[in-house]
XYZ file of C-alpha atoms in Angstrom:
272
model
C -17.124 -10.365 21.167
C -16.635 -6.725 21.914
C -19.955 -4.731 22.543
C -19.466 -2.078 19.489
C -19.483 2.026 20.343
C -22.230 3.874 19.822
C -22.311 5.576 16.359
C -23.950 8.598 14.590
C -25.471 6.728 12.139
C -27.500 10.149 10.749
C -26.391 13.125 8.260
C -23.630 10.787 6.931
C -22.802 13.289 3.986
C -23.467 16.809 5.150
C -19.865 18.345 2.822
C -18.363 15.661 0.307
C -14.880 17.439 0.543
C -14.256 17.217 4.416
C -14.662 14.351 6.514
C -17.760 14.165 8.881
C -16.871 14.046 12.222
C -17.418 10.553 14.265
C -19.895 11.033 17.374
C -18.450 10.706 20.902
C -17.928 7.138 21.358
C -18.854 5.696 24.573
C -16.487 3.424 26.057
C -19.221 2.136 29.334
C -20.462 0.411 26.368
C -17.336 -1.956 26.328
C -16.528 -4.920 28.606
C -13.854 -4.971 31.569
C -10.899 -6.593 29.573
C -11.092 -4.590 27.013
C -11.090 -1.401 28.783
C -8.201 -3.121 30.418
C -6.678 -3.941 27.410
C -7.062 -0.347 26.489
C -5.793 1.344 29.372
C -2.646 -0.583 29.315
C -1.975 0.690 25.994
C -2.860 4.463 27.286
C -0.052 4.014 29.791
C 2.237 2.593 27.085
C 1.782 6.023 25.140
C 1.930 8.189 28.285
C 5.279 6.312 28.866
C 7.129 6.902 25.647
C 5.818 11.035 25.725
C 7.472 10.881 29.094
C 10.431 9.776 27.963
C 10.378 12.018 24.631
C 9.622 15.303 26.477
C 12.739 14.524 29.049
C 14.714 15.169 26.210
C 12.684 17.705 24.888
C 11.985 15.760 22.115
C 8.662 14.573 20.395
C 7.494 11.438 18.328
C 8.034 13.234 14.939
C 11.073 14.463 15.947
C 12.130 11.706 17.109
C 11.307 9.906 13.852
C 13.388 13.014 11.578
C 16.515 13.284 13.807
C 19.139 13.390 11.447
C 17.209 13.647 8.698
C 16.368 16.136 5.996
C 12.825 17.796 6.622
C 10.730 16.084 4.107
C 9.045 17.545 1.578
C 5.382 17.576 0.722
C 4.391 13.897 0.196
C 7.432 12.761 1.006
C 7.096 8.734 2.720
C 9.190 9.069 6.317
C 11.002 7.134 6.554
C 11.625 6.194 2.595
C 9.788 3.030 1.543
C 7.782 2.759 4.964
C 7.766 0.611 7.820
C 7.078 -2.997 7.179
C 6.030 -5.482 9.764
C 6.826 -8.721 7.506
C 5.578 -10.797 10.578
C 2.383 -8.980 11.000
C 1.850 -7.378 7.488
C 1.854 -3.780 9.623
C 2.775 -0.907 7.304
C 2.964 2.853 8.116
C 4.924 5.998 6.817
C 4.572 9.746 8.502
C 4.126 12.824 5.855
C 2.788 15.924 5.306
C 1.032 18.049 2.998
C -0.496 21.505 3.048
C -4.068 21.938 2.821
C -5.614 19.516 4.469
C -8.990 18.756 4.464
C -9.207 16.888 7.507
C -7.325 20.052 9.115
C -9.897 22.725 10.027
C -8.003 23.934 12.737
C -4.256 24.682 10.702
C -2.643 23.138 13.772
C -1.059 19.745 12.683
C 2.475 18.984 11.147
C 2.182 15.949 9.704
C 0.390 12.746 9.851
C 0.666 8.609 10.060
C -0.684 6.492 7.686
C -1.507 3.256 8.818
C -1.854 -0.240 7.071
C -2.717 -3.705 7.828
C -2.429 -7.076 5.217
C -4.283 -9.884 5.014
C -6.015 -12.412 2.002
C -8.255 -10.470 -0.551
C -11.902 -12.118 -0.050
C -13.903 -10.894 -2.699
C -16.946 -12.195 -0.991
C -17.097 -9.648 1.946
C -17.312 -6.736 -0.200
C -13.426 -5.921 -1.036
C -12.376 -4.070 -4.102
C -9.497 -5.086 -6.234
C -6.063 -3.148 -5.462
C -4.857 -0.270 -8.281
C -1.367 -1.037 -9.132
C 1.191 2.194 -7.833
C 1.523 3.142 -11.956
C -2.396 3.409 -12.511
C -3.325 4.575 -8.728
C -3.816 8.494 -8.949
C -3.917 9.456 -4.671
C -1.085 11.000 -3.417
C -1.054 8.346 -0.409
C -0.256 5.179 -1.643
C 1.574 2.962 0.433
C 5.344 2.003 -0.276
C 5.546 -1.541 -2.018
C 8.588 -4.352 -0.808
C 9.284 -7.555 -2.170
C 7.074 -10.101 -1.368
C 4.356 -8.105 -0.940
C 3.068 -6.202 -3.383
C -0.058 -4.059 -3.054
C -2.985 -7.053 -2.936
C -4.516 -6.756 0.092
C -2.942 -3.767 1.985
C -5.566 -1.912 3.430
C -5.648 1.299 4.985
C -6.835 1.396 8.340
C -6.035 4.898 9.956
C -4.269 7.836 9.720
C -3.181 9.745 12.715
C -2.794 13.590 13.097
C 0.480 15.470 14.853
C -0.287 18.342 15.922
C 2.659 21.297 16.334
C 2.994 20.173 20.109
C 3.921 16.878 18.588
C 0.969 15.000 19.981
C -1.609 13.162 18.644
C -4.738 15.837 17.640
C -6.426 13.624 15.511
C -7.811 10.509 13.950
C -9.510 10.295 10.466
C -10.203 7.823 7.372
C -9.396 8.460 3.508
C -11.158 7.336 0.307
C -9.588 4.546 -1.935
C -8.284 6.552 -4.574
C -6.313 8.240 -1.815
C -4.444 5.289 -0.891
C -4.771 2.503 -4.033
C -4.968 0.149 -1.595
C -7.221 -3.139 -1.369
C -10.692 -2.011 -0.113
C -12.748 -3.706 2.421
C -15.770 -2.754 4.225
C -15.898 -2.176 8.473
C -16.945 -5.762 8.975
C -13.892 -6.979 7.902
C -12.035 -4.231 8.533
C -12.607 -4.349 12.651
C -10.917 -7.863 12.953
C -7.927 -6.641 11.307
C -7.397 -3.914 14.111
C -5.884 -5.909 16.548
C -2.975 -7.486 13.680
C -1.552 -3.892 14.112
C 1.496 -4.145 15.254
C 5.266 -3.276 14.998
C 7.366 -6.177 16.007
C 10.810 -4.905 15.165
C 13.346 -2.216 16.339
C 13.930 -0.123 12.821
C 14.010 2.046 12.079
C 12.686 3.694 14.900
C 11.783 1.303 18.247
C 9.955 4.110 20.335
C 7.898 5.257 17.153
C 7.294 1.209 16.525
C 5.921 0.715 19.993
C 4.137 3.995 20.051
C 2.125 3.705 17.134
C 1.014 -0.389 18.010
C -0.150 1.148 21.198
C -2.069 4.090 19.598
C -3.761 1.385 17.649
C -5.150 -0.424 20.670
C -5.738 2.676 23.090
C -8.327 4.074 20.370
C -9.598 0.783 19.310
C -13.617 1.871 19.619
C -12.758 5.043 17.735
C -11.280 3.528 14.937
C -14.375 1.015 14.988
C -16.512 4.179 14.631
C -14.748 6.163 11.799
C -14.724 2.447 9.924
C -18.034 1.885 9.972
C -19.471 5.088 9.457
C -16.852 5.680 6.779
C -18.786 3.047 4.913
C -22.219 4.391 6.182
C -21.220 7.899 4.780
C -19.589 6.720 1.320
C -22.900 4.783 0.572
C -25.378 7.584 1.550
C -23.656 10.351 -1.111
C -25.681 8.994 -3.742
C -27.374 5.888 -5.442
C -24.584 5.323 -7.274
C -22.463 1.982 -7.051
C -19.802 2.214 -4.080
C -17.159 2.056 -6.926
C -17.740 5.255 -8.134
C -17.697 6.856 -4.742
C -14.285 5.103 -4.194
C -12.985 6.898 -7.416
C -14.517 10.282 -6.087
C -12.145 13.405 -6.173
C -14.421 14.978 -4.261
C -14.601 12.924 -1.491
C -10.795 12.253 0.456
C -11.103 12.367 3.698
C -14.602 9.946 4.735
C -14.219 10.286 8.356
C -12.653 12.069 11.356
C -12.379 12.266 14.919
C -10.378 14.634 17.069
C -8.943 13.115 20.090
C -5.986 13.682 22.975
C -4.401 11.027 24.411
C -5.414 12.262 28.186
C -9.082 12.372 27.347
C -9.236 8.770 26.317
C -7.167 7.592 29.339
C -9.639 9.501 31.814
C -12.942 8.288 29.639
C -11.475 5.164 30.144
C -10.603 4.910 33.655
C -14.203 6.548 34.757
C -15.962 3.425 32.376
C -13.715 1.039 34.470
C -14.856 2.958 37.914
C -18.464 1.900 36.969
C -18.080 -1.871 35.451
C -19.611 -4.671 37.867
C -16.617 -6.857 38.978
């Protein structure tokens, strides 16, 4: 098993309306393969920007050519991406005031989901239905699926370079979907994945990648996402779940070269 990050596990709710930001993670922590593992991924991504800036072009524009720009809220593409092999679900949008976006700089942002059995036992919450959940970031529904045991796992910021700024976690009532704490949570990481060509194949394979090149971080903003919602008050986690006034849990701004290079100098020192 994977050697976990290194966490801030202190001042877990200094501002209930913005998420707290995830400590530097550090990646000497983790074993060979997985760095490995990792760093393939990181050349995956560096690949497909390659071949997006050659034509001047970017992920999210990529994923809009030809379409309308979306309006606020607005699922792109329409009724999400659906992995019905893997259970992997994602959608881009935007909305204006943030509050994950201190800075004002990104465009837009994924949403990422993974599915698997509800076990009750571990800690998960029942799913709202779509016509009694109130966020404004619940996942698209297909047939055969329904919402029981979608789970949000990440969301991932664009920033107006049309690179990835950003990583960060939302409340339940955000999304509707199933709940479950890190613990179960972590396993599910590595079932992200986007097996099929549509809509978009270079946004598929970019965003499976992304998964696995930031692995640790999303291990980090999981766990101390539940850390965080369970130090706001003595009050039963369901309440905090239901909380208006807390949306986005956790956050973590990160660039795609800065991984790869914190990554190649924890391979440089790793015993053979």
């Amino acid at each position: 098993m994977d050697t976990l990050p290194e966490i801030n596990r202190q001042s877990l709710a200094p501002n209930p309306l913005a998420g707290h930001p995830l400590a530097t993670v550090n990646l000497q922590l983790l074993p060979r393969y997985a760095l490995e593992r990792m760093a393939k991924a990181g050349g995956a991504v560096i690949g497909w920007h390659e071949v997006l800036h050659k034509s001047r072009d970017s992920i999210v524009g990529y994923l809009l050519a030809g379409e309308a720009t979306p309006g606020d809220f607005d699922h792109v593409p329409a009724g999400d991406v659906v992995d019905e092999t893997t259970g992997s679900q994602y959608f881009f949008h935007r909305h204006a005031d943030d509050p994950h976006d201190p800075h004002g700089d990104e465009i837009g942002h994924f949403h990422c989901f993974v599915r698997a059995p509800v076990q009750h036992r571990d800690g998960t919450v029942d799913f709202e239905p779509p016509t009694r959940a109130i966020g404004h970031c619940v996942a698209g529904h297909t047939d055969g699926h329904g919402g029981h045991g979608l789970s949000h796992l990440v969301a991932i910021s664009i920033d107006a370079l049309g690179l990835p700024c950003r990583l960060f976690t939302t409340n339940r009532w955000v999304t509707g979907e199933t709940w479950r704490p890190a613990k179960s949570m972590v396993p599910l990481i590595d079932d992200f994945a986007i097996t099929h060509g549509q809509p978009n194949f270079i946004v598929n394979q970019w965003l499976t990648e992304m998964i696995r090149l930031f692995r640790p971080q999303i291990i980090g903003l999981l766990e101390q996402r539940d850390l965080r919602l369970a130090g706001i008050s003595d009050a039963p986690l369901a309440t905090h779940l239901t909380d208006h006034q807390v949306e986005i849990v956790t956050t973590c701004d990160i660039t795609v070269p800065d991984q790869i290079a914190a990554i190649t100098a924890a391979l440089a020192l790793c015993d053979d």
